[in-house]
Amino acid sequence: MRIARFTTGDEPSYGVVTGDLDEFGQPADDAVVVTLAGDPMYVGLKLLEQEHRLADVRLLAPVLPRSKVVGIGRNYRAHAAEMGSEVPSEPLMFIKPNTSVVGPGDPVHYPPQTSDLHFEGELAVVIGRICRDVPPEQATDVIFGYTIANDVTARDLQRSDGQFTRAKGFDSFCPLGPWIETDLDPHDFVEGRRVQTFLNGDVKQDGSTTDMVFDVPSLVAHVSSVMTLLPGDVILTGTPDGVGPMEVGDEVEVAIEGLGALTNTVVAR
Ligand code: MG
């Protein structure tokens, strides 16, 4: 099931997006979104007798992280290599503030402090329950679903600062969307789902989740052994190789097989 958050101009609502996706991760022209009563993460799935054509609504970030977005660095061997590093012996964690989150179609703001703004297409895990010290074999119990992220990074600031807070923490540096898919499970990602990033239509990243060094259950276990996870918190699972710069005016799309596609445009801040 694909759960979206959307607006028709009024207060945001949640809804279920119907129909199949095409080979580009796009829904059919006649797809609709059936409105839900409240936030399904808290009240369950209560369908209302109200629907809109998907084309007539504006999708918003499908989740507003309650407290944090936890990023994982260098979780694909080829990306670690292109960064001039080895893969870490345990997951490398960092935090993006929840104020960095924006939705599909929202602008990514190019800050004046950087001159090397990079895209990083990633699978994102959405946590559904308060949890701590989750064993890997119970990770699926605390996962609400999966969405797509762009872990936007000011690469020059990441290098000069020696840590990630500023480089990955600007407003708009965490596009999420277009919806949360609740029907996938960690095994699907071990088998492999294609992760692609397109810049103005040209493919720049083309990886597979099968190449993750630490799989989704391991990441949930590792992060929750450090900090309590709250409903709506998000874990970014790392990016494949092929990261690169974006310029003002560029359109960047991250597509994950079976999940959909997340598109944003870069604007000057
Ligand atoms: Mg990343």
CSV table of C-alpha atoms and ligand atoms in Angstrom, one decimal:
chain,number,residue,atom,x,y,z
A,1,MET,CA,0.0,0.0,0.0
A,2,ARG,CA,1.3,3.5,-0.9
A,3,ILE,CA,0.5,6.1,1.8
A,4,ALA,CA,0.8,9.7,0.8
A,5,ARG,CA,0.4,13.0,2.5
A,6,PHE,CA,-1.2,15.6,0.3
A,7,THR,CA,-3.0,18.9,0.1
A,8,THR,CA,-5.7,20.2,-2.2
A,9,GLY,CA,-5.1,23.7,-0.8
A,10,ASP,CA,-6.5,23.1,2.7
A,11,GLU,CA,-5.0,21.3,5.7
A,12,PRO,CA,-2.8,18.3,4.7
A,13,SER,CA,-4.4,14.9,4.7
A,14,TYR,CA,-3.2,11.4,4.4
A,15,GLY,CA,-4.4,9.0,1.7
A,16,VAL,CA,-3.8,5.7,-0.1
A,17,VAL,CA,-2.6,6.0,-3.7
A,18,THR,CA,-4.2,3.4,-6.0
A,19,GLY,CA,-3.0,1.6,-9.1
A,20,ASP,CA,0.2,0.2,-10.5
A,21,LEU,CA,3.4,2.1,-11.3
A,22,ASP,CA,4.9,2.1,-14.7
A,23,GLU,CA,8.5,1.2,-15.5
A,24,PHE,CA,9.6,4.8,-14.6
A,25,GLY,CA,8.0,4.5,-11.2
A,26,GLN,CA,5.1,6.9,-12.2
A,27,PRO,CA,1.5,6.2,-11.3
A,28,ALA,CA,-1.1,5.8,-14.0
A,29,ASP,CA,-2.9,8.9,-15.3
A,30,ASP,CA,-6.1,7.7,-13.7
A,31,ALA,CA,-4.6,7.0,-10.3
A,32,VAL,CA,-6.5,8.4,-7.3
A,33,VAL,CA,-5.7,9.0,-3.7
A,34,VAL,CA,-8.3,7.8,-1.3
A,35,THR,CA,-8.4,10.0,1.8
A,36,LEU,CA,-7.6,8.6,5.2
A,37,ALA,CA,-9.0,9.7,8.6
A,38,GLY,CA,-6.0,11.1,10.4
A,39,ASP,CA,-2.4,9.9,10.4
A,40,PRO,CA,-2.4,6.2,9.8
A,41,MET,CA,0.8,5.8,11.8
A,42,TYR,CA,-1.3,6.7,14.9
A,43,VAL,CA,-4.9,5.8,14.1
A,44,GLY,CA,-4.5,2.9,11.7
A,45,LEU,CA,-6.0,2.7,8.2
A,46,LYS,CA,-9.4,4.3,8.2
A,47,LEU,CA,-10.5,5.0,4.6
A,48,LEU,CA,-13.0,7.8,4.1
A,49,GLU,CA,-15.5,7.9,1.2
A,50,GLN,CA,-13.6,10.7,-0.4
A,51,GLU,CA,-11.0,10.5,-3.2
A,52,HIS,CA,-9.1,12.9,-5.5
A,53,ARG,CA,-7.4,12.3,-8.8
A,54,LEU,CA,-3.7,12.1,-7.9
A,55,ALA,CA,-3.0,14.6,-10.6
A,56,ASP,CA,-5.2,17.2,-8.8
A,57,VAL,CA,-3.4,17.1,-5.4
A,58,ARG,CA,0.0,18.3,-4.3
A,59,LEU,CA,2.0,15.6,-2.6
A,60,LEU,CA,3.9,16.6,0.6
A,61,ALA,CA,6.7,14.9,2.4
A,62,PRO,CA,4.9,11.6,3.4
A,63,VAL,CA,6.3,11.8,6.9
A,64,LEU,CA,7.4,14.7,9.2
A,65,PRO,CA,10.1,13.0,11.4
A,66,ARG,CA,9.0,13.4,15.0
A,67,SER,CA,12.5,13.9,16.2
A,68,LYS,CA,15.2,13.0,13.7
A,69,VAL,CA,16.5,11.7,10.4
A,70,VAL,CA,19.4,9.3,11.0
A,71,GLY,CA,21.8,9.0,8.1
A,72,ILE,CA,24.2,6.1,7.4
A,73,GLY,CA,27.4,6.9,5.7
A,74,ARG,CA,29.4,4.8,3.3
A,75,ASN,CA,27.0,1.8,3.3
A,76,TYR,CA,27.8,0.9,-0.3
A,77,ARG,CA,31.4,-0.3,-1.0
A,78,ALA,CA,31.7,1.5,-4.4
A,79,HIS,CA,30.5,4.8,-2.9
A,80,ALA,CA,33.0,4.4,0.0
A,81,ALA,CA,35.7,3.8,-2.7
A,82,GLU,CA,34.7,6.9,-4.7
A,83,MET,CA,35.0,8.9,-1.4
A,84,GLY,CA,38.5,7.6,-1.0
A,85,SER,CA,37.5,5.5,2.1
A,86,GLU,CA,37.0,1.9,3.2
A,87,VAL,CA,33.6,0.7,4.4
A,88,PRO,CA,33.3,1.2,8.1
A,89,SER,CA,33.4,-1.8,10.4
A,90,GLU,CA,30.1,-0.8,11.9
A,91,PRO,CA,27.4,1.6,10.6
A,92,LEU,CA,28.6,5.2,10.5
A,93,MET,CA,25.7,7.3,11.8
A,94,PHE,CA,24.9,11.0,11.5
A,95,ILE,CA,21.9,13.1,12.1
A,96,LYS,CA,20.0,15.4,9.8
A,97,PRO,CA,17.6,17.8,11.6
A,98,ASN,CA,13.9,17.2,10.9
A,99,THR,CA,13.9,20.8,9.5
A,100,SER,CA,15.9,19.6,6.5
A,101,VAL,CA,12.9,17.6,5.3
A,102,VAL,CA,10.9,18.7,2.2
A,103,GLY,CA,8.5,16.9,-0.1
A,104,PRO,CA,8.3,15.8,-3.7
A,105,GLY,CA,8.4,18.8,-6.1
A,106,ASP,CA,9.7,21.1,-3.4
A,107,PRO,CA,12.8,23.2,-4.2
A,108,VAL,CA,16.2,22.2,-2.8
A,109,HIS,CA,17.9,25.5,-1.8
A,110,TYR,CA,21.5,26.0,-2.9
A,111,PRO,CA,23.1,27.8,0.1
A,112,PRO,CA,25.7,30.5,-0.5
A,113,GLN,CA,28.1,28.8,2.0
A,114,THR,CA,28.8,25.9,-0.5
A,115,SER,CA,30.0,25.6,-4.1
A,116,ASP,CA,29.8,21.8,-4.3
A,117,LEU,CA,26.2,20.7,-3.7
A,118,HIS,CA,25.8,16.9,-4.3
A,119,PHE,CA,22.8,14.5,-4.7
A,120,GLU,CA,22.7,11.2,-2.9
A,121,GLY,CA,19.8,8.9,-3.8
A,122,GLU,CA,18.9,6.6,-1.0
A,123,LEU,CA,16.3,4.1,0.4
A,124,ALA,CA,14.7,5.6,3.5
A,125,VAL,CA,13.2,3.5,6.3
A,126,VAL,CA,10.2,5.0,8.2
A,127,ILE,CA,9.9,3.9,11.8
A,128,GLY,CA,6.3,3.3,13.0
A,129,ARG,CA,6.7,2.5,16.7
A,130,ILE,CA,8.6,3.9,19.7
A,131,CYS,CA,11.5,1.4,20.1
A,132,ARG,CA,14.9,0.9,21.6
A,133,ASP,CA,17.4,-2.0,21.4
A,134,VAL,CA,15.5,-3.7,18.6
A,135,PRO,CA,17.1,-7.1,17.7
A,136,PRO,CA,17.6,-7.4,13.9
A,137,GLU,CA,15.1,-10.2,13.7
A,138,GLN,CA,12.4,-7.9,15.1
A,139,ALA,CA,13.2,-4.9,13.0
A,140,THR,CA,10.1,-5.4,10.7
A,141,ASP,CA,7.9,-5.0,13.7
A,142,VAL,CA,9.0,-1.4,14.2
A,143,ILE,CA,9.1,-0.4,10.5
A,144,PHE,CA,6.1,1.4,9.1
A,145,GLY,CA,7.3,1.4,5.5
A,146,TYR,CA,9.8,2.7,3.0
A,147,THR,CA,10.2,5.9,1.0
A,148,ILE,CA,12.9,7.6,-1.2
A,149,ALA,CA,15.3,10.2,0.0
A,150,ASN,CA,17.9,12.5,-1.5
A,151,ASP,CA,20.6,13.0,1.2
A,152,VAL,CA,21.6,16.4,-0.2
A,153,THR,CA,25.2,17.2,0.9
A,154,ALA,CA,27.5,20.2,0.6
A,155,ARG,CA,30.5,18.1,-0.2
A,156,ASP,CA,33.1,20.9,0.4
A,157,LEU,CA,31.7,21.7,3.8
A,158,GLN,CA,31.6,17.9,4.7
A,159,ARG,CA,35.3,17.8,3.9
A,160,SER,CA,36.3,21.1,5.5
A,161,ASP,CA,34.2,20.7,8.7
A,162,GLY,CA,35.4,17.1,9.3
A,163,GLN,CA,31.9,16.2,10.4
A,164,PHE,CA,28.5,16.3,8.8
A,165,THR,CA,26.1,18.5,10.7
A,166,ARG,CA,26.4,21.6,8.6
A,167,ALA,CA,27.1,19.9,5.3
A,168,LYS,CA,23.9,17.7,5.5
A,169,GLY,CA,21.7,19.9,7.8
A,170,PHE,CA,20.6,22.9,5.8
A,171,ASP,CA,16.9,23.4,5.3
A,172,SER,CA,15.6,21.4,2.2
A,173,PHE,CA,18.6,19.0,2.3
A,174,CYS,CA,16.3,16.0,2.9
A,175,PRO,CA,13.7,15.6,0.2
A,176,LEU,CA,11.4,12.6,1.0
A,177,GLY,CA,8.7,10.9,-1.0
A,178,PRO,CA,6.6,10.6,-3.0
A,179,TRP,CA,4.8,8.2,-0.6
A,180,ILE,CA,5.5,5.5,2.0
A,181,GLU,CA,5.3,1.9,0.6
A,182,THR,CA,4.2,-0.4,3.4
A,183,ASP,CA,4.2,-3.7,1.4
A,184,LEU,CA,8.0,-4.2,1.0
A,185,ASP,CA,10.1,-5.9,3.6
A,186,PRO,CA,13.9,-6.1,4.3
A,187,HIS,CA,14.3,-9.3,2.3
A,188,ASP,CA,13.2,-7.4,-0.9
A,189,PHE,CA,16.2,-5.1,-0.5
A,190,VAL,CA,18.6,-7.9,0.2
A,191,GLU,CA,17.4,-9.5,-3.1
A,192,GLY,CA,18.0,-6.1,-4.7
A,193,ARG,CA,16.0,-3.1,-5.7
A,194,ARG,CA,17.5,-0.7,-8.3
A,195,VAL,CA,18.3,2.7,-6.9
A,196,GLN,CA,18.9,5.3,-9.6
A,197,THR,CA,19.5,9.1,-9.6
A,198,PHE,CA,18.8,11.2,-12.7
A,199,LEU,CA,20.1,14.7,-13.2
A,200,ASN,CA,18.1,16.5,-15.9
A,201,GLY,CA,17.2,13.1,-17.2
A,202,ASP,CA,20.7,11.7,-17.4
A,203,VAL,CA,21.4,8.7,-15.2
A,204,LYS,CA,24.1,9.4,-12.6
A,205,GLN,CA,23.7,6.7,-10.0
A,206,ASP,CA,22.6,3.2,-10.8
A,207,GLY,CA,23.0,0.8,-7.9
A,208,SER,CA,21.1,-1.9,-6.1
A,209,THR,CA,20.1,-2.3,-2.5
A,210,THR,CA,21.7,-5.8,-2.6
A,211,ASP,CA,25.1,-4.0,-2.4
A,212,MET,CA,24.4,-2.4,1.0
A,213,VAL,CA,27.1,-3.4,3.5
A,214,PHE,CA,24.7,-3.4,6.4
A,215,ASP,CA,21.1,-4.4,5.6
A,216,VAL,CA,17.9,-2.7,6.9
A,217,PRO,CA,17.5,-4.9,10.0
A,218,SER,CA,21.1,-4.4,11.0
A,219,LEU,CA,20.7,-0.6,10.7
A,220,VAL,CA,17.5,-0.5,12.8
A,221,ALA,CA,19.3,-2.6,15.4
A,222,HIS,CA,22.4,-0.5,15.4
A,223,VAL,CA,20.7,2.9,15.5
A,224,SER,CA,18.1,1.8,18.2
A,225,SER,CA,21.0,0.5,20.4
A,226,VAL,CA,22.1,4.1,20.6
A,227,MET,CA,19.0,6.2,20.6
A,228,THR,CA,15.2,5.6,21.1
A,229,LEU,CA,13.4,5.8,17.8
A,230,LEU,CA,10.0,7.5,17.6
A,231,PRO,CA,7.2,7.0,15.2
A,232,GLY,CA,8.0,9.0,12.1
A,233,ASP,CA,11.7,8.9,12.6
A,234,VAL,CA,13.6,8.1,9.4
A,235,ILE,CA,16.8,6.1,8.7
A,236,LEU,CA,18.6,6.8,5.4
A,237,THR,CA,20.4,3.7,4.3
A,238,GLY,CA,23.3,5.2,2.4
A,239,THR,CA,23.9,5.9,-1.3
A,240,PRO,CA,25.4,3.9,-4.1
A,241,ASP,CA,28.3,5.3,-6.1
A,242,GLY,CA,27.9,8.0,-8.7
A,243,VAL,CA,27.3,11.0,-6.4
A,244,GLY,CA,27.9,14.3,-8.1
A,245,PRO,CA,27.2,18.0,-8.2
A,246,MET,CA,23.9,19.8,-8.8
A,247,GLU,CA,23.6,23.3,-10.0
A,248,VAL,CA,20.8,25.9,-9.7
A,249,GLY,CA,18.1,25.1,-12.2
A,250,ASP,CA,18.9,21.3,-12.2
A,251,GLU,CA,16.1,18.8,-11.8
A,252,VAL,CA,17.1,15.7,-9.7
A,253,GLU,CA,15.1,12.5,-9.6
A,254,VAL,CA,15.7,9.5,-7.4
A,255,ALA,CA,13.9,6.4,-8.4
A,256,ILE,CA,13.8,3.1,-6.5
A,257,GLU,CA,12.3,0.0,-8.2
A,258,GLY,CA,8.9,-0.8,-6.8
A,259,LEU,CA,8.8,2.4,-4.8
A,260,GLY,CA,8.4,5.2,-7.2
A,261,ALA,CA,10.3,8.4,-8.1
A,262,LEU,CA,11.1,11.6,-6.1
A,263,THR,CA,11.8,14.7,-8.1
A,264,ASN,CA,13.1,18.1,-6.9
A,265,THR,CA,14.6,21.2,-8.5
A,266,VAL,CA,17.5,23.2,-7.2
A,267,VAL,CA,17.0,26.9,-6.6
A,268,ALA,CA,19.3,29.6,-5.3
A,269,ARG,CA,18.8,30.4,-1.6
B,1,MG,MG,24.0,9.7,2.2
